[in-house]
Short mmCIF file of C-alpha atoms in Angstrom, two decimals:
data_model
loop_
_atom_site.label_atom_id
_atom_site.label_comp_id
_atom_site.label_asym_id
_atom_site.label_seq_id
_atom_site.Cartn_x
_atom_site.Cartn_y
_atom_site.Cartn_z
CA UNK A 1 154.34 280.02 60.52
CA UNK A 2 151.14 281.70 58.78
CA UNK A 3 149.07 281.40 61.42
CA UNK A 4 149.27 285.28 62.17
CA UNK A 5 148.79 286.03 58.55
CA UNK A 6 145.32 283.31 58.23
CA UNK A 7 142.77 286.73 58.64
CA UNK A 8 144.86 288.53 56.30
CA UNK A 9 145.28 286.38 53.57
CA UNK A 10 141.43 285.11 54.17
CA UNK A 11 140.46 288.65 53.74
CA UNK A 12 142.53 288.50 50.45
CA UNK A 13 140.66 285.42 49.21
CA UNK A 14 137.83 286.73 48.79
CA UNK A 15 138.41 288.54 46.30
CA UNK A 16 139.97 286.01 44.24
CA UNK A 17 136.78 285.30 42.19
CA UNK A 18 136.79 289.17 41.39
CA UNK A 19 140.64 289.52 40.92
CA UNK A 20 141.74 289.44 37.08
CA UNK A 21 144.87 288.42 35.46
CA UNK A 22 147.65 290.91 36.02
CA UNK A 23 147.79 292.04 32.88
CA UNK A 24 143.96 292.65 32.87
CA UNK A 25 144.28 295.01 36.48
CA UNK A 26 147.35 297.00 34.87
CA UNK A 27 145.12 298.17 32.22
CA UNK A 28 142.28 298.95 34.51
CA UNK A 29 144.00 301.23 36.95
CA UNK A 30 145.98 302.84 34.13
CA UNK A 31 142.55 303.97 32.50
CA UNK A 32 141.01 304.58 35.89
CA UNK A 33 143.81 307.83 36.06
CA UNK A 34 141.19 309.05 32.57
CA UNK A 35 137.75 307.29 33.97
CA UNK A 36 136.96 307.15 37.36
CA UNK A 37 139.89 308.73 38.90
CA UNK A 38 139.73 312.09 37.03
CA UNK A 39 135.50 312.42 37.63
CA UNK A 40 136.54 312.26 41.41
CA UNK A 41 139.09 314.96 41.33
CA UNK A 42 136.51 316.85 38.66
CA UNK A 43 133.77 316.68 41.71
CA UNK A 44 136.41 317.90 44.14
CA UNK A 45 137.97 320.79 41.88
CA UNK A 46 134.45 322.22 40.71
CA UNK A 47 133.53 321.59 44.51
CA UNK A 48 135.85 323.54 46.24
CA UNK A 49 135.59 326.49 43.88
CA UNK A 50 132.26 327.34 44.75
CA UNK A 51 131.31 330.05 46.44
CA UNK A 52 128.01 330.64 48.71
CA UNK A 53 126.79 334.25 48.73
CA UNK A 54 125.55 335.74 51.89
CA UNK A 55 124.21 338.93 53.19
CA UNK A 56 125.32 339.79 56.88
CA UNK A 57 125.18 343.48 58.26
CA UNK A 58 124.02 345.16 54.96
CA UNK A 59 127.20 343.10 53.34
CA UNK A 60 127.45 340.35 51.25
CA UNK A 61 130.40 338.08 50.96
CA UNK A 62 130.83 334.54 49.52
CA UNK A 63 131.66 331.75 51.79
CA UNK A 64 132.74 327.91 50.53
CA UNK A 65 131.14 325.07 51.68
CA UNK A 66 132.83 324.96 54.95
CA UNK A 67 131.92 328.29 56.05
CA UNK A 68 128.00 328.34 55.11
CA UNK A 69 127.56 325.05 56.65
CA UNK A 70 128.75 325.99 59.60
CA UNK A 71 126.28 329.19 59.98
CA UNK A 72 123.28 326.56 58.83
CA UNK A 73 123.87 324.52 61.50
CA UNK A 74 125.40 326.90 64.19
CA UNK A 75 124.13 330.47 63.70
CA UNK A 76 121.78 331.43 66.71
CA UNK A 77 120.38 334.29 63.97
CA UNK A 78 116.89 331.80 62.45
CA UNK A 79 116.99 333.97 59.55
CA UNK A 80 120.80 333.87 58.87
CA UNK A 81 120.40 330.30 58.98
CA UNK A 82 117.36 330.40 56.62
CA UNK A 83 119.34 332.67 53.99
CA UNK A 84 122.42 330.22 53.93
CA UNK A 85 120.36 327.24 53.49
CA UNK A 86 118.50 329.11 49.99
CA UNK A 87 122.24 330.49 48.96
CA UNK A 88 123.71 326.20 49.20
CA UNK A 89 120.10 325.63 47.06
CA UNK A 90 120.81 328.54 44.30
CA UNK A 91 124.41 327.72 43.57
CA UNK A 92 123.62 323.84 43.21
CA UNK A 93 120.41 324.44 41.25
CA UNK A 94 122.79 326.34 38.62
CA UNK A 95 125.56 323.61 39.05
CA UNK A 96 123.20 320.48 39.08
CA UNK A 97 123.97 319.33 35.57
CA UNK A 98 127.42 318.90 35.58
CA UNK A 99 127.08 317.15 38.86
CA UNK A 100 124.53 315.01 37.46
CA UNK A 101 126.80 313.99 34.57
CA UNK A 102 129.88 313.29 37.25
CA UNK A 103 128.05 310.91 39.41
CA UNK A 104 125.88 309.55 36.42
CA UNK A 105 129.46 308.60 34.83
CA UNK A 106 130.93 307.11 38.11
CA UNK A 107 127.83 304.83 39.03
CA UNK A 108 127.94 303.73 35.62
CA UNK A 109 131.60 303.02 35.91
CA UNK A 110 130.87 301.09 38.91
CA UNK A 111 128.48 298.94 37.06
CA UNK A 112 131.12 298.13 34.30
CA UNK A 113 133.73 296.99 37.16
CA UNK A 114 131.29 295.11 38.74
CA UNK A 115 130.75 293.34 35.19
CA UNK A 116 134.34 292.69 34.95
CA UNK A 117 134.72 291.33 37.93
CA UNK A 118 131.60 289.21 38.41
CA UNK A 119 129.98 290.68 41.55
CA UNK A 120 126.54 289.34 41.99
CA UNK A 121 125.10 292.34 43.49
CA UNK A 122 125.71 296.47 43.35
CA UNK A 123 127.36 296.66 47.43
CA UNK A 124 128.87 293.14 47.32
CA UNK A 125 132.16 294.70 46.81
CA UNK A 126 131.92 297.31 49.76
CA UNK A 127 130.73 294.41 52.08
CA UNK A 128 133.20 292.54 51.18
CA UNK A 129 135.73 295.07 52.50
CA UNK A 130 133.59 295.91 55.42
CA UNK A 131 132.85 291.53 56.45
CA UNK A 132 129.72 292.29 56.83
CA UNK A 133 127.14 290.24 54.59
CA UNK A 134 123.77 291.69 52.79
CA UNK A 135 121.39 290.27 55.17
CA UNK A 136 122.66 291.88 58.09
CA UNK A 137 122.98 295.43 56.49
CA UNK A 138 119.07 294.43 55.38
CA UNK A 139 118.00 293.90 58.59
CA UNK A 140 119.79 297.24 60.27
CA UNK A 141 118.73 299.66 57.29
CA UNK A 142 115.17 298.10 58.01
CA UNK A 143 115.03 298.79 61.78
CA UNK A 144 116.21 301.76 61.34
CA UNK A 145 113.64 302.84 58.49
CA UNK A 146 111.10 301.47 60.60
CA UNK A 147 111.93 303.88 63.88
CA UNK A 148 112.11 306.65 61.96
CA UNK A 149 109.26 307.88 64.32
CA UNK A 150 112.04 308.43 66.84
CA UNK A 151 112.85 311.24 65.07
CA UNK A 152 109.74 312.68 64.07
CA UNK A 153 109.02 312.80 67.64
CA UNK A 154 111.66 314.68 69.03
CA UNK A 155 111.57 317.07 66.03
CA UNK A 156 107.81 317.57 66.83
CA UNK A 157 108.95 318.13 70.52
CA UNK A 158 111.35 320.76 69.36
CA UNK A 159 108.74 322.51 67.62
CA UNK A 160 106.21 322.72 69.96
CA UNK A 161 108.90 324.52 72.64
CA UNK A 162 110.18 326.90 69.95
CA UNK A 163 106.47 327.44 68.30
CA UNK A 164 107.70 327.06 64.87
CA UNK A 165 107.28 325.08 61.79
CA UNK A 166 110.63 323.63 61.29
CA UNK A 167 112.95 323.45 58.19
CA UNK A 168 116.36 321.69 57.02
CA UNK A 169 117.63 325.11 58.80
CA UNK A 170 116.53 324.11 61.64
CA UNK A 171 117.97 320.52 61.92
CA UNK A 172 120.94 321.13 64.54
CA UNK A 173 120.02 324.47 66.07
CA UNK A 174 120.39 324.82 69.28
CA UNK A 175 116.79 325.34 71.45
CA UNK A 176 117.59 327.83 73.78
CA UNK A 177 120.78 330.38 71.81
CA UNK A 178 120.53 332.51 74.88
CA UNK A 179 121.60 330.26 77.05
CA UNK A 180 125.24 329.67 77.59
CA UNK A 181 127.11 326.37 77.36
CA UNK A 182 128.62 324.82 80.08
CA UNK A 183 132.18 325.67 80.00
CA UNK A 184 135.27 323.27 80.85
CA UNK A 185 139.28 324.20 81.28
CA UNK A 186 141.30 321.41 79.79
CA UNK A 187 141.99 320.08 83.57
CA UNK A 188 138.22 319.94 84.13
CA UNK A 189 137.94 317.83 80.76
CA UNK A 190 140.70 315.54 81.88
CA UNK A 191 139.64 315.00 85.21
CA UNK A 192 135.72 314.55 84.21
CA UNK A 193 137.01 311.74 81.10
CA UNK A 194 139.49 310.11 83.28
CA UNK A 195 136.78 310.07 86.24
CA UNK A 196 133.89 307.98 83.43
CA UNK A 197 136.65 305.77 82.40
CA UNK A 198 137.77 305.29 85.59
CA UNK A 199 133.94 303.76 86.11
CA UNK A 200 133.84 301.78 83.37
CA UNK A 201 137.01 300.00 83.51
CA UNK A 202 140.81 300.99 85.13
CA UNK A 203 142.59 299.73 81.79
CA UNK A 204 140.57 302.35 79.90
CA UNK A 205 141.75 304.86 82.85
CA UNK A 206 145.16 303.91 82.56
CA UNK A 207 145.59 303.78 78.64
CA UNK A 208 143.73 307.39 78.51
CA UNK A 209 146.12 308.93 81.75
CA UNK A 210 149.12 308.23 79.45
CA UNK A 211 147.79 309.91 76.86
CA UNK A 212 146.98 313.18 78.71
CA UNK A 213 150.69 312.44 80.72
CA UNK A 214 152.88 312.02 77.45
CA UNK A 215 151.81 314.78 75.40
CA UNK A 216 150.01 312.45 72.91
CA UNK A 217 147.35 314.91 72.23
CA UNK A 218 147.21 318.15 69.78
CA UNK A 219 144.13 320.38 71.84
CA UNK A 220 145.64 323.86 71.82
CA UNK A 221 144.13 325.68 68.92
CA UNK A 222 147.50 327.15 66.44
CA UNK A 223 147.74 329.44 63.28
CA UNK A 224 147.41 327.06 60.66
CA UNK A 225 145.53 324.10 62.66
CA UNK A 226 143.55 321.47 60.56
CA UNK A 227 139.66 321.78 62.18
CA UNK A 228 138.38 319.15 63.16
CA UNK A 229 139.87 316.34 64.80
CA UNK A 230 141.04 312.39 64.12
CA UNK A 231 143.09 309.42 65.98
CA UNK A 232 146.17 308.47 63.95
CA UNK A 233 146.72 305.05 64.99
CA UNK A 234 150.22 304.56 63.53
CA UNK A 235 151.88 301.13 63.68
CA UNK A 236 151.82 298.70 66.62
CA UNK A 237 155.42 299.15 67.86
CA UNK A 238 154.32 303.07 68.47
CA UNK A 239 151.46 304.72 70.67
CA UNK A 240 148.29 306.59 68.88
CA UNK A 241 148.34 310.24 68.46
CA UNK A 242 145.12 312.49 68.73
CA UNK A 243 144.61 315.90 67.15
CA UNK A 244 141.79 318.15 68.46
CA UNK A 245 141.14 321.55 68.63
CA UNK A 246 139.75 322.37 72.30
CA UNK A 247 137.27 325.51 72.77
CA UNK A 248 135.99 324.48 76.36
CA UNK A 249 132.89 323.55 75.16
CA UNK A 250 130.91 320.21 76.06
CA UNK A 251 131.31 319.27 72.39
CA UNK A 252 134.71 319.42 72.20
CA UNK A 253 134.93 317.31 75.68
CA UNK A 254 132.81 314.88 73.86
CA UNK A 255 134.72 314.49 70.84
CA UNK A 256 137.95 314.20 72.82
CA UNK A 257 136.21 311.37 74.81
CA UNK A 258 135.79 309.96 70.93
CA UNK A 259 139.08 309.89 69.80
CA UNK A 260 140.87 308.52 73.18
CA UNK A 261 138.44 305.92 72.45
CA UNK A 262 139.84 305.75 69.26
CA UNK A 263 143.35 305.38 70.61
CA UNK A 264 142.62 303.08 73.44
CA UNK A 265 141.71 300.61 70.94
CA UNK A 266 144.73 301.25 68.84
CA UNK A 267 146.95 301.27 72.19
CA UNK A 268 145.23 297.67 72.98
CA UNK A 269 145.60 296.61 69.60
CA UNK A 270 149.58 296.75 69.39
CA UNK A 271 149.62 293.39 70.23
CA UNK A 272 148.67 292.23 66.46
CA UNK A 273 151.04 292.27 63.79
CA UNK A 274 150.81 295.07 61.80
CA UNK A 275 148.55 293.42 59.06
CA UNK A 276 145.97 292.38 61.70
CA UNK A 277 145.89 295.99 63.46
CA UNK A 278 143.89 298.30 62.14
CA UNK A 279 139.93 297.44 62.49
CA UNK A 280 137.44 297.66 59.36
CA UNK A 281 135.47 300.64 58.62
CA UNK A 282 132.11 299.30 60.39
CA UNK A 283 134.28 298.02 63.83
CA UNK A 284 136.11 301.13 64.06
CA UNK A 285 133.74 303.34 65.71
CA UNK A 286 133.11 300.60 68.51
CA UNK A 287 135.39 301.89 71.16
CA UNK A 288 135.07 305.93 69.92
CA UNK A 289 131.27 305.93 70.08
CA UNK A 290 130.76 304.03 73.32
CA UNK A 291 133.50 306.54 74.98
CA UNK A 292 131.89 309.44 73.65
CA UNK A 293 128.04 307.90 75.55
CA UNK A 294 130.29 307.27 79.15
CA UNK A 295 131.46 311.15 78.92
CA UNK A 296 128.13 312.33 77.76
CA UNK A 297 126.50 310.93 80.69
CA UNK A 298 128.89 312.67 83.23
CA UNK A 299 128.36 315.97 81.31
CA UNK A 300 124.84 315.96 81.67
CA UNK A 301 124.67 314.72 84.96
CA UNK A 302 126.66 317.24 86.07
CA UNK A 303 124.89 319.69 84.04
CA UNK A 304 122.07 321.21 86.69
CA UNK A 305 120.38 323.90 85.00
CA UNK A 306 117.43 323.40 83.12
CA UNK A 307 117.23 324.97 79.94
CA UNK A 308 121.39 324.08 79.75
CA UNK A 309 120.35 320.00 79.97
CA UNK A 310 117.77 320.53 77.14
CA UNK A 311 120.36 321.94 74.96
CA UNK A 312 123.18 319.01 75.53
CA UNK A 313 120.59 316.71 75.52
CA UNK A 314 119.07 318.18 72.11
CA UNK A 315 122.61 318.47 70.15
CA UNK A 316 123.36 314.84 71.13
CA UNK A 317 120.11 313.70 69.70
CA UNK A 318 120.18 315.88 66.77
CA UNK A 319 124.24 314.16 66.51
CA UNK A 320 122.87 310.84 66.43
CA UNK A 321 119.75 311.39 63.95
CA UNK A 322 122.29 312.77 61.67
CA UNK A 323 124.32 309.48 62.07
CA UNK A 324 122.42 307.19 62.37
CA UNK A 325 119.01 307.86 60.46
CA UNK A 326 120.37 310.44 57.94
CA UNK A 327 123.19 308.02 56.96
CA UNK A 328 120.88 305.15 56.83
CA UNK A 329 118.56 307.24 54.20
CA UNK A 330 121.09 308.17 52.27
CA UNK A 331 121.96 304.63 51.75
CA UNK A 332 119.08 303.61 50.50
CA UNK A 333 118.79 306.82 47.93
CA UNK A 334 122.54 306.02 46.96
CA UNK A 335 121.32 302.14 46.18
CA UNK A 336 118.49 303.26 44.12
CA UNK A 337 120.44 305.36 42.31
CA UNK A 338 122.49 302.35 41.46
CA UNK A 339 119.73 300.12 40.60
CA UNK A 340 117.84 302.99 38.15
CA UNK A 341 121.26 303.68 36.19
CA UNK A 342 121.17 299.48 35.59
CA UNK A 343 117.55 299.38 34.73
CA UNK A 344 117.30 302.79 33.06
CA UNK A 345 120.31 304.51 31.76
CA UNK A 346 121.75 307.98 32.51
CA UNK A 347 119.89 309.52 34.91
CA UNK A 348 117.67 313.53 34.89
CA UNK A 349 118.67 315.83 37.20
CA UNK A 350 115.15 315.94 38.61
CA UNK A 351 115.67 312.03 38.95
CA UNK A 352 118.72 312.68 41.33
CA UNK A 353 116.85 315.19 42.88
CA UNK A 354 113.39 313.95 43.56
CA UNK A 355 114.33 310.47 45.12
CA UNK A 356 117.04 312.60 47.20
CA UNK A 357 113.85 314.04 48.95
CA UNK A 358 111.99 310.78 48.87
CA UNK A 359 113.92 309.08 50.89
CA UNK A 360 115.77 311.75 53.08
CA UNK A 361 112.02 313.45 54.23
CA UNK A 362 110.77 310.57 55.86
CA UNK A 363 113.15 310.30 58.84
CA UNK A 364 111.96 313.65 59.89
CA UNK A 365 108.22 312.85 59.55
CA UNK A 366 105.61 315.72 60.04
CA UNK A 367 108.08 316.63 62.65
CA UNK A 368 110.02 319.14 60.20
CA UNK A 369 109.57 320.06 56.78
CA UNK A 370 112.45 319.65 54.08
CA UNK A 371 111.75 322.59 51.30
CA UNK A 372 111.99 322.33 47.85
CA UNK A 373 115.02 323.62 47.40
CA UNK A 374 116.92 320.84 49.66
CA UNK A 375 116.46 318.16 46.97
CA UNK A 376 119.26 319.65 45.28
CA UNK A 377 121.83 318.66 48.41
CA UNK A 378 122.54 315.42 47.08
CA UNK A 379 125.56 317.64 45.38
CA UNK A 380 127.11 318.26 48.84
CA UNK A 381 127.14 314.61 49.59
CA UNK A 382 130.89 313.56 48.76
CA UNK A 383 130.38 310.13 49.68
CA UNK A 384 128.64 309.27 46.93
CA UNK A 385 131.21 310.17 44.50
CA UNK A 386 134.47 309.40 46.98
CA UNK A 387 132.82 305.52 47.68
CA UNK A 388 130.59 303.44 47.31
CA UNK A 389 128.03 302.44 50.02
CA UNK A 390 130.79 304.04 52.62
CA UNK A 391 127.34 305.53 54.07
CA UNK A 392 125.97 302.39 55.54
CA UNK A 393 128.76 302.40 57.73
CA UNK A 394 128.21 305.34 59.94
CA UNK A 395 124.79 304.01 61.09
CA UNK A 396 126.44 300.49 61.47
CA UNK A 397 129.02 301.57 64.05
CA UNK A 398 126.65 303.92 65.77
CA UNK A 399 124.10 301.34 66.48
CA UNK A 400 126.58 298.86 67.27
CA UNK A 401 128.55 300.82 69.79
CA UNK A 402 124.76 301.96 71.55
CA UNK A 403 123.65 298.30 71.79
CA UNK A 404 126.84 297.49 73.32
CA UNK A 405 126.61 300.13 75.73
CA UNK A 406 123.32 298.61 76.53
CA UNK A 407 124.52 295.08 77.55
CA UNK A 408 127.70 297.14 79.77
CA UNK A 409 124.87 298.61 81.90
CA UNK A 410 122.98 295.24 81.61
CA UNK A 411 126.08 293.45 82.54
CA UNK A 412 128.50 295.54 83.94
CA UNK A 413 132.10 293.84 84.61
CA UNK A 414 131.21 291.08 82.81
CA UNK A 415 131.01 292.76 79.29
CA UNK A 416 133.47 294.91 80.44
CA UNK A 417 136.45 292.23 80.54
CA UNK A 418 135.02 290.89 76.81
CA UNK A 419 135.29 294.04 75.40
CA UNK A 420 138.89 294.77 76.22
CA UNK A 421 139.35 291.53 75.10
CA UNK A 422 137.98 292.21 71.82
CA UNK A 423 139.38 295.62 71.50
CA UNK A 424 142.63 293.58 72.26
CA UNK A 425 141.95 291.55 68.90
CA UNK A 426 142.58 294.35 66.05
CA UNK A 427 141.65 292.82 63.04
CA UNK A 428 142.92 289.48 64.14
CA UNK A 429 139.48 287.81 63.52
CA UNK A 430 136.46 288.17 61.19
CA UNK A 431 134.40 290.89 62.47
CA UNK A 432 131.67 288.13 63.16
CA UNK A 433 134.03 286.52 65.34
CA UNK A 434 134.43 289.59 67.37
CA UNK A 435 131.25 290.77 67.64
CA UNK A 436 130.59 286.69 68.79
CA UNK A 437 133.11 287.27 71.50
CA UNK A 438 130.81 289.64 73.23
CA UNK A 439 128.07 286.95 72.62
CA UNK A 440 125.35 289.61 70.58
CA UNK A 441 123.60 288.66 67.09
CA UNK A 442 124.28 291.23 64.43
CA UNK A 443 121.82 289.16 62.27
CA UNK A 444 118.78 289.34 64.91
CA UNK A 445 116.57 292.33 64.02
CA UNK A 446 116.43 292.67 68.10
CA UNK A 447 119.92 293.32 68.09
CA UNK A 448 119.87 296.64 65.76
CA UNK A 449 116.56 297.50 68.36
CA UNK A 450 118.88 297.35 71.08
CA UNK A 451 120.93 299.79 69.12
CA UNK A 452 118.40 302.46 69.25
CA UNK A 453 116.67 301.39 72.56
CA UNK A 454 119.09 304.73 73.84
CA UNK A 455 117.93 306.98 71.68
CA UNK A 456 114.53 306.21 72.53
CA UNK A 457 115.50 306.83 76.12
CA UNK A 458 117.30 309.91 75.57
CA UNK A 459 113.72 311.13 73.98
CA UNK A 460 112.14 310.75 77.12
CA UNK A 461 114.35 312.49 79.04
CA UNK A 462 114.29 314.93 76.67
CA UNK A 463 110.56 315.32 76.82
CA UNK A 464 110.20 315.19 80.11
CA UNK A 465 112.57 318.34 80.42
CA UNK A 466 110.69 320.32 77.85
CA UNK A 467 107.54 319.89 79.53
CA UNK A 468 108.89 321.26 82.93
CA UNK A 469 109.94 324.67 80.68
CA UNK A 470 106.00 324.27 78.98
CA UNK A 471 104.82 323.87 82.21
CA UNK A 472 106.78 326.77 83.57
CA UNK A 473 105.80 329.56 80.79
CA UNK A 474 101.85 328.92 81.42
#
């Protein structure tokens, strides 16, 4: 009779060592509503009431977080950008201390739980959640680290064709701003997703058709619309939803392609009882991400201009540094800062600061230049007050989906009929025992090089496009 309920309650074992007497937890998540708790909400109140001044047509006008990032990263206006990215620096300079003291007080408060509750090592509770054990987050942070020249060298390449120095402004702009994006009506988008999936697999086509047929998706942009967009799975006795907001733009085709991938693996999931349904955090990208590289693929293929191709092809690289390699640095800053608040005590702002730059400018290499100023951004980072170690995730499920769409071109129908499978499993199993199922090593250091094997490709391409536009201005 438990049979269905074995991954469940295993999952719950675990954490019997670090479980106290019930007495004991009543106490600590009453004071957690005075200690932890209340510096979270602190971060998020203080947070949300800044503003970020900014000049634009002779006027200026304060913007929130929201706003100012999305003229850093989107503006086609270099110096609008530039301004934006010294108005986030100024208002966080003046704010740093009482940021410092929030996130000094909750990774000590982390250290006293961990006390409490005998973990061995700062992230053993996060990997716990996650099933994923030290050594094999060890071996992807290191890979990753040690292809940071990836990076650097498409950064370099993006220099070289725009003939600037670049900055943190300069990060996700787009190469050419005077060229316009390749535009798609919502029957275009269905017909070009449907048409990938249809390639990859006819269970993926069919899932995805009833989701387009049914009304299961939110795309039509409304008065009072959440931006953004996410995959509620629900419960297994009811389908996914999706809610997007659609523009036309290859983006938003991309990130639609994301989160039916999303709710395929929901929809092929309601098998599982509801405890064994929902995936953990690193697994749960697995079906989105690898989705989101079949669409990508038909965009740009049937992208034929030029300069057009270099700017798809730049945004999805830019995408996946920010993913993978920014995510993976900010890991290892956010477990240093962990291990200096054991070995040292409270932590200087300059302390926060400084090793937010050490470890965040060498993914970009000489290939762009953080400035002084961005070693105050560790403020924006919400993760690091929200979680712990959430970070490590991102990069995980990125280069886990990218390997995996490596062995699918390797091996074609083959993987393709273990993947449903596993897709079919929820959380069923250990997530080594699904990842086994598509026979792949997440411990071999090979694997997480398979993971980025793409991105290498995707460099060349991308080089090899920029030098016909070199070629063709001399």
């Amino acid at each position: 009779e438990l049979e269905n309920y074995k991954q469940f309650l295993t999952r719950i074992l675990k954490f019997k060592s670090h479980t106290l007497k019930e007495n004991e937890e009543i106490i600590i998540n009453k004071k957690n509503q005075t200690g932890a708790s209340a510096f979270i909400r602190l971060y998020d109140q203080i947070s949300a009431e800044l503003e970020f001044p900014l000049e634009i047509d002779n006027k200026i006008k304060n913007y929130n977080y929201s706003e100012i990032t999305n003229i850093l990263s989107g503006n086609k206006d270099r110096g609008l950008r530039e301004s934006s990215a010294k108005s986030i620096t100024s208002v966080y300079k003046k704010n740093a201390r009482t940021f410092a003291f929030i996130l000094n007080t909750l990774v000590h408060d982390k250290k006293i739980t961990d006390d409490i509750r005998s973990y061995k090592f700062t992230q053993e509770s996060t990997f716990l959640s996650d099933e994923v054990d030290a050594k094999t987050v060890e071996s992807m942070t290191d890979t990753i680290k040690a292809n940071y020249d990836l990076s650097e060298k498409f950064y370099k390449t993006k220099s070289k064709i725009l003939g600037k120095k670049l900055f943190e402004w300069d990060r996700y702009s787009i190469i050419y701003p005077e060229v316009e994006e390749p535009v798609y009506t919502y029957e275009e988008t269905k017909d070009l997703i449907l048409n990938a999936f249809m390639e990859f697999s006819p269970v993926f086509y069919e899932i995805a058709k009833k989701f387009f047929d049914n009304n299961w998706i939110d795309a039509e942009l409304s008065k009072g619309k959440k931006s953004g967009a996410f995959c509620a799975y629900t419960v297994p006795t009811k389908n996914p939803y999706i809610l997007t907001n659609f523009t036309g733009k290859a983006n938003d085709v991309r990130t639609l392609a994301h989160e039916l991938g999303h709710a395929i693996h929901g929809y092929l999931s309601r098998e599982q009882s509801l405890l064994n349904f929902w995936p953990v955090t690193p697994f749960a990208e697995i079906a989105s991400i690898f989705c989101e590289n079949l669409v990508f693929r038909k965009i740009f293929e049937s992208t034929h201009d030029n300069k057009q191709k270099i700017n798809l092809l730049g945004g999805r690289l830019q995408e996946i540094f920010a993913t993978i390699f920014r995510q993976n640095a900010f890991y290892l800053y956010e477990s240093e800062l962990h291990k200096l608040r054991r070995e040292k005590g409270e932590l200087s702002v300059d302390e926060f600061s400084d090793n937010f730059q050490k470890f965040l400018q060498p993914m970009f290499g000489e290939g762009l230049k953080l400035s002084e100023g961005h070693k105050y951004w560790w403020i924006a980072i919400a993760h690091f007050y929200h979680y712990n170690f959430y970070v490590f995730s991102y990069a995980f499920g990125q280069s886990l989906s990218n390997a995996l769409y490596g062995h699918y071109l390797d091996d074609g129908d083959d993987f393709t009929n273990k993947y449903i499978e596993v897709l079919k499993k929820g959380s069923s199993l250990e997530l080594n025992e699904l990842i086994k199922m598509l026979n792949v090593d997440i411990h071999r250091q090979s694997f997480w090089e398979e993971g980025l094997e793409p991105i290498s490709e995707y460099i060349k391409e991308f080089e090899n496009l920029t030098k016909l536009e070199l070629k063709s201005k001399t």
